[in-house]
Amino acid sequence: MGRHSLPDAYAPEERGEASPRRRRRTIAVATLLVLAVATGAGVAVKGGLLSFSESCEDSAVRLTLAASPDIAPAVREIAERTRADEVKSDGHCLDVEVVARDSSKVAEALAGGGPPGFQVWLPDSDLWLDRAEGLGTGVPVSPSDSIASSPVVVAMVPSAAGRLGWPEKTYSWAELVATAIGTEKIRLGAADPARSATGLLALTSIGGSSARQGGDSDTRVAETAKVLAERMSDSDAQVRETVARSGSGAEEGNPQRNQAVLISEQAAFTHNAEAADSGRLNLFHPEDGTPLLDYPYTLVDEEELTLTQSRAALRFMTLLNDKGARAVFARYGFRPADGSAEDAVAASAGARSPQPYATSAAEAPSAKQLQEMLGMWTITVQSARLTTVVDASGSMSTPVPGRGQSRMDVTKESLIQALTQFTPDDEIGLWEFATTLDGTKDYRKLMPTRRLGDPAQGGSTHREKLSAAFAGLQPVPGGATGLYDTVLASYEEARSTYVKGKFNALVILTDGSNQDDDGISRSALTSRLKELADPERPVPVIAIAVGPDADREEVAEIARITGGDGYEVSDPAEIQAVIFQAIMAAGQNGRAAQE
């Protein structure tokens, strides 16, 4: 191939105004454009606008790009073409190695702060960016534009789709899933929402759709999650493998085969390209909108990149967004970054009118909505056993700015709201603590840790009694924070009453640091916790520091000994979301340890 900087097939096109979703990711591009302006016109000459005669092997700038496995083949084809065409950046040939990496595993590794081994990351969804950032102690990531997209849909084998009236009949997410797993008894599979953006976006869409129906939507979503958990796969690729490959009675009647799956349109495209005609999937695009996998192009540890690497990374991103690359992505079943439908791609994936496959994508769920859904999923798939330990020291009467309520009042409201997300099989108890609260003890057990659905005295349930106990919490005038003794006592009981098969954890909320000079020391507490912590019977401490006076680092260090972590909220109203985020994180850590 001849040497040139920008092949005609890769020529950039004018693009319309970016969608709000794409405008959010401008950090890397803005940084690189500033670098481009600062280096002046000389760089423009070197930046690929003129050809160079030196050997590509000698001058190449090499990058490693970790891509989600579904899009890696398409990106690798573009990278190989770029290498063959000797496309350049700043006079250096581009040599991009594309490696397939599961997005959830990359996010977990980056959050852990380990050396990434790659300069660019292409996850299948920007929801992994929040996961990668973790508590802000991991490897920094700088997201930029999306380079492709694919809507999340419900795919069915023809016999099941026909029973639901496909393609003429349309449904909302909630109606479609309820009909499939309810009256029609269609076997529905999905990937684990804790590991799959497709699974999480689908479950969040079902939750939002159910909430719009009114009534007890939380219970309906929890029931749906239970059904999905029964036929859950670890990854999107594994979900595809569970679908019947033909319409034969042996295939469709096999109880191990799913008749419907929650997957991306691109995954259905790939399945249909490989399946026999009778095994091709039909797609339902719910009428209340399909969320998008959006494949954000992301620089990893940008400050550690050289100027040459940064500009080369930007150069490759522009190639991934040009006309030639979009044609490659379409051949692999992807839509353009803006989510617009291409009839040939949609039809090959199994879409037909009047299914609304060409309508605008659903609004992306917020980070808070995703965290809450993940928390719900964790405690639904594996019932929770939680002991909640609430600071009742006098400082909890401090007003929360702008709310007209005390820290305790807002904390109680948040706990009562969080309680609605748990199922009758979950076990929850309540302790309170303040110095000399119960004689010489700094703590008092208010409610035992029992099933929420268990009957209680007076014809009520444990859930109702616990809700009333939350509502009755009051700050102790003059009481100080007896943290260390309380942590040890509550942890010892949680360990001694451990229930196998449940997610056991201790949730501690405090607005201060330990103030009991007569109790156990911090060093003695940490030593004792190290003795008690057992990976075979994990009870992570989820420590939530409430308000500006709490010492997050202190509680975090204590919690990490047990496999948990510390969190900080400036407003107690955030407690509900943080609890579910923490449950999800601790659940993932526990599962990783077991694997």
mmCIF file with all atom_site columns, N, CA, C and O in Angstrom, residues 122-145:
data_model
loop_
_atom_site.group_PDB
_atom_site.id
_atom_site.type_symbol
_atom_site.label_atom_id
_atom_site.label_alt_id
_atom_site.label_comp_id
_atom_site.label_asym_id
_atom_site.label_entity_id
_atom_site.label_seq_id
_atom_site.pdbx_PDB_ins_code
_atom_site.Cartn_x
_atom_site.Cartn_y
_atom_site.Cartn_z
_atom_site.occupancy
_atom_site.B_iso_or_equiv
_atom_site.pdbx_formal_charge
_atom_site.auth_seq_id
_atom_site.auth_comp_id
_atom_site.auth_asym_id
_atom_site.auth_atom_id
_atom_site.pdbx_PDB_model_num
ATOM 1  N N  . LEU A 1 122 ? -12.245 0.887  25.478 1.00 0.00 ? 122 LEU A N  1
ATOM 2  C CA . LEU A 1 122 ? -13.518 1.030  24.777 1.00 0.00 ? 122 LEU A CA 1
ATOM 3  C C  . LEU A 1 122 ? -14.527 0.072  25.401 1.00 0.00 ? 122 LEU A C  1
ATOM 4  O O  . LEU A 1 122 ? -14.758 -1.026 24.895 1.00 0.00 ? 122 LEU A O  1
ATOM 5  N N  . PRO A 1 123 ? -15.132 0.472  26.542 1.00 0.00 ? 123 PRO A N  1
ATOM 6  C CA . PRO A 1 123 ? -16.157 -0.377 27.154 1.00 0.00 ? 123 PRO A CA 1
ATOM 7  C C  . PRO A 1 123 ? -17.439 -0.315 26.340 1.00 0.00 ? 123 PRO A C  1
ATOM 8  O O  . PRO A 1 123 ? -17.597 0.549  25.470 1.00 0.00 ? 123 PRO A O  1
ATOM 9  N N  . ASP A 1 124 ? -18.367 -1.208 26.614 1.00 0.00 ? 124 ASP A N  1
ATOM 10 C CA . ASP A 1 124 ? -19.607 -1.175 25.853 1.00 0.00 ? 124 ASP A CA 1
ATOM 11 C C  . ASP A 1 124 ? -20.594 -0.126 26.355 1.00 0.00 ? 124 ASP A C  1
ATOM 12 O O  . ASP A 1 124 ? -21.566 0.186  25.670 1.00 0.00 ? 124 ASP A O  1
ATOM 13 N N  . SER A 1 125 ? -20.344 0.435  27.545 1.00 0.00 ? 125 SER A N  1
ATOM 14 C CA . SER A 1 125 ? -21.264 1.444  28.079 1.00 0.00 ? 125 SER A CA 1
ATOM 15 C C  . SER A 1 125 ? -20.529 2.389  29.013 1.00 0.00 ? 125 SER A C  1
ATOM 16 O O  . SER A 1 125 ? -19.578 1.990  29.702 1.00 0.00 ? 125 SER A O  1
ATOM 17 N N  . ASP A 1 126 ? -20.996 3.633  29.051 1.00 0.00 ? 126 ASP A N  1
ATOM 18 C CA . ASP A 1 126 ? -20.348 4.591  29.949 1.00 0.00 ? 126 ASP A CA 1
ATOM 19 C C  . ASP A 1 126 ? -20.694 4.336  31.405 1.00 0.00 ? 126 ASP A C  1
ATOM 20 O O  . ASP A 1 126 ? -20.115 4.959  32.293 1.00 0.00 ? 126 ASP A O  1
ATOM 21 N N  . LEU A 1 127 ? -21.594 3.404  31.694 1.00 0.00 ? 127 LEU A N  1
ATOM 22 C CA . LEU A 1 127 ? -21.860 3.097  33.105 1.00 0.00 ? 127 LEU A CA 1
ATOM 23 C C  . LEU A 1 127 ? -20.634 2.484  33.778 1.00 0.00 ? 127 LEU A C  1
ATOM 24 O O  . LEU A 1 127 ? -20.471 2.579  34.996 1.00 0.00 ? 127 LEU A O  1
ATOM 25 N N  . TRP A 1 128 ? -19.740 1.864  32.965 1.00 0.00 ? 128 TRP A N  1
ATOM 26 C CA . TRP A 1 128 ? -18.523 1.289  33.541 1.00 0.00 ? 128 TRP A CA 1
ATOM 27 C C  . TRP A 1 128 ? -17.535 2.355  33.976 1.00 0.00 ? 128 TRP A C  1
ATOM 28 O O  . TRP A 1 128 ? -16.644 2.092  34.789 1.00 0.00 ? 128 TRP A O  1
ATOM 29 N N  . LEU A 1 129 ? -17.675 3.569  33.441 1.00 0.00 ? 129 LEU A N  1
ATOM 30 C CA . LEU A 1 129 ? -16.756 4.635  33.825 1.00 0.00 ? 129 LEU A CA 1
ATOM 31 C C  . LEU A 1 129 ? -16.931 4.980  35.296 1.00 0.00 ? 129 LEU A C  1
ATOM 32 O O  . LEU A 1 129 ? -15.961 5.185  36.025 1.00 0.00 ? 129 LEU A O  1
ATOM 33 N N  . ASP A 1 130 ? -18.189 5.059  35.749 1.00 0.00 ? 130 ASP A N  1
ATOM 34 C CA . ASP A 1 130 ? -18.444 5.316  37.173 1.00 0.00 ? 130 ASP A CA 1
ATOM 35 C C  . ASP A 1 130 ? -17.907 4.174  38.024 1.00 0.00 ? 130 ASP A C  1
ATOM 36 O O  . ASP A 1 130 ? -17.354 4.388  39.101 1.00 0.00 ? 130 ASP A O  1
ATOM 37 N N  . ARG A 1 131 ? -18.070 2.942  37.532 1.00 0.00 ? 131 ARG A N  1
ATOM 38 C CA . ARG A 1 131 ? -17.575 1.788  38.288 1.00 0.00 ? 131 ARG A CA 1
ATOM 39 C C  . ARG A 1 131 ? -16.055 1.818  38.374 1.00 0.00 ? 131 ARG A C  1
ATOM 40 O O  . ARG A 1 131 ? -15.466 1.496  39.402 1.00 0.00 ? 131 ARG A O  1
ATOM 41 N N  . ALA A 1 132 ? -15.403 2.232  37.277 1.00 0.00 ? 132 ALA A N  1
ATOM 42 C CA . ALA A 1 132 ? -13.945 2.271  37.266 1.00 0.00 ? 132 ALA A CA 1
ATOM 43 C C  . ALA A 1 132 ? -13.405 3.331  38.213 1.00 0.00 ? 132 ALA A C  1
ATOM 44 O O  . ALA A 1 132 ? -12.353 3.159  38.827 1.00 0.00 ? 132 ALA A O  1
ATOM 45 N N  . GLU A 1 133 ? -14.137 4.442  38.326 1.00 0.00 ? 133 GLU A N  1
ATOM 46 C CA . GLU A 1 133 ? -13.682 5.515  39.211 1.00 0.00 ? 133 GLU A CA 1
ATOM 47 C C  . GLU A 1 133 ? -13.784 5.105  40.667 1.00 0.00 ? 133 GLU A C  1
ATOM 48 O O  . GLU A 1 133 ? -13.036 5.590  41.514 1.00 0.00 ? 133 GLU A O  1
ATOM 49 N N  . GLY A 1 134 ? -14.706 4.185  40.980 1.00 0.00 ? 134 GLY A N  1
ATOM 50 C CA . GLY A 1 134 ? -14.828 3.662  42.336 1.00 0.00 ? 134 GLY A CA 1
ATOM 51 C C  . GLY A 1 134 ? -14.903 4.756  43.377 1.00 0.00 ? 134 GLY A C  1
ATOM 52 O O  . GLY A 1 134 ? -15.726 5.666  43.292 1.00 0.00 ? 134 GLY A O  1
ATOM 53 N N  . LEU A 1 135 ? -14.023 4.701  44.346 1.00 0.00 ? 135 LEU A N  1
ATOM 54 C CA . LEU A 1 135 ? -13.976 5.697  45.413 1.00 0.00 ? 135 LEU A CA 1
ATOM 55 C C  . LEU A 1 135 ? -12.965 6.796  45.111 1.00 0.00 ? 135 LEU A C  1
ATOM 56 O O  . LEU A 1 135 ? -12.568 7.549  45.992 1.00 0.00 ? 135 LEU A O  1
ATOM 57 N N  . GLY A 1 136 ? -12.555 6.885  43.852 1.00 0.00 ? 136 GLY A N  1
ATOM 58 C CA . GLY A 1 136 ? -11.614 7.928  43.468 1.00 0.00 ? 136 GLY A CA 1
ATOM 59 C C  . GLY A 1 136 ? -10.169 7.571  43.725 1.00 0.00 ? 136 GLY A C  1
ATOM 60 O O  . GLY A 1 136 ? -9.293  8.423  43.638 1.00 0.00 ? 136 GLY A O  1
ATOM 61 N N  . THR A 1 137 ? -9.895  6.309  44.032 1.00 0.00 ? 137 THR A N  1
ATOM 62 C CA . THR A 1 137 ? -8.524  5.893  44.354 1.00 0.00 ? 137 THR A CA 1
ATOM 63 C C  . THR A 1 137 ? -7.912  5.030  43.253 1.00 0.00 ? 137 THR A C  1
ATOM 64 O O  . THR A 1 137 ? -6.802  4.549  43.395 1.00 0.00 ? 137 THR A O  1
ATOM 65 N N  . GLY A 1 138 ? -8.654  4.819  42.149 1.00 0.00 ? 138 GLY A N  1
ATOM 66 C CA . GLY A 1 138 ? -8.172  3.949  41.092 1.00 0.00 ? 138 GLY A CA 1
ATOM 67 C C  . GLY A 1 138 ? -7.433  4.708  40.007 1.00 0.00 ? 138 GLY A C  1
ATOM 68 O O  . GLY A 1 138 ? -7.031  5.864  40.170 1.00 0.00 ? 138 GLY A O  1
ATOM 69 N N  . VAL A 1 139 ? -7.243  4.048  38.876 1.00 0.00 ? 139 VAL A N  1
ATOM 70 C CA . VAL A 1 139 ? -6.576  4.652  37.719 1.00 0.00 ? 139 VAL A CA 1
ATOM 71 C C  . VAL A 1 139 ? -7.556  5.631  37.067 1.00 0.00 ? 139 VAL A C  1
ATOM 72 O O  . VAL A 1 139 ? -8.683  5.256  36.761 1.00 0.00 ? 139 VAL A O  1
ATOM 73 N N  . PRO A 1 140 ? -7.165  6.890  36.851 1.00 0.00 ? 140 PRO A N  1
ATOM 74 C CA . PRO A 1 140 ? -8.095  7.860  36.257 1.00 0.00 ? 140 PRO A CA 1
ATOM 75 C C  . PRO A 1 140 ? -8.397  7.540  34.806 1.00 0.00 ? 140 PRO A C  1
ATOM 76 O O  . PRO A 1 140 ? -7.546  7.054  34.063 1.00 0.00 ? 140 PRO A O  1
ATOM 77 N N  . VAL A 1 141 ? -9.638  7.820  34.404 1.00 0.00 ? 141 VAL A N  1
ATOM 78 C CA . VAL A 1 141 ? -10.057 7.624  33.017 1.00 0.00 ? 141 VAL A CA 1
ATOM 79 C C  . VAL A 1 141 ? -10.615 8.932  32.483 1.00 0.00 ? 141 VAL A C  1
ATOM 80 O O  . VAL A 1 141 ? -11.212 9.720  33.217 1.00 0.00 ? 141 VAL A O  1
ATOM 81 N N  . SER A 1 142 ? -10.401 9.185  31.188 1.00 0.00 ? 142 SER A N  1
ATOM 82 C CA . SER A 1 142 ? -10.841 10.425 30.543 1.00 0.00 ? 142 SER A CA 1
ATOM 83 C C  . SER A 1 142 ? -11.693 10.065 29.332 1.00 0.00 ? 142 SER A C  1
ATOM 84 O O  . SER A 1 142 ? -11.169 9.805  28.246 1.00 0.00 ? 142 SER A O  1
ATOM 85 N N  . PRO A 1 143 ? -13.020 10.014 29.506 1.00 0.00 ? 143 PRO A N  1
ATOM 86 C CA . PRO A 1 143 ? -13.890 9.584  28.412 1.00 0.00 ? 143 PRO A CA 1
ATOM 87 C C  . PRO A 1 143 ? -14.090 10.681 27.370 1.00 0.00 ? 143 PRO A C  1
ATOM 88 O O  . PRO A 1 143 ? -14.040 11.872 27.672 1.00 0.00 ? 143 PRO A O  1
ATOM 89 N N  . SER A 1 144 ? -14.347 10.258 26.148 1.00 0.00 ? 144 SER A N  1
ATOM 90 C CA . SER A 1 144 ? -14.609 11.174 25.052 1.00 0.00 ? 144 SER A CA 1
ATOM 91 C C  . SER A 1 144 ? -15.834 10.688 24.294 1.00 0.00 ? 144 SER A C  1
ATOM 92 O O  . SER A 1 144 ? -16.753 10.143 24.886 1.00 0.00 ? 144 SER A O  1
ATOM 93 N N  . ASP A 1 145 ? -15.845 10.844 22.973 1.00 0.00 ? 145 ASP A N  1
ATOM 94 C CA . ASP A 1 145 ? -17.022 10.530 22.171 1.00 0.00 ? 145 ASP A CA 1
ATOM 95 C C  . ASP A 1 145 ? -17.322 9.037  22.121 1.00 0.00 ? 145 ASP A C  1
ATOM 96 O O  . ASP A 1 145 ? -16.427 8.189  22.236 1.00 0.00 ? 145 ASP A O  1
#
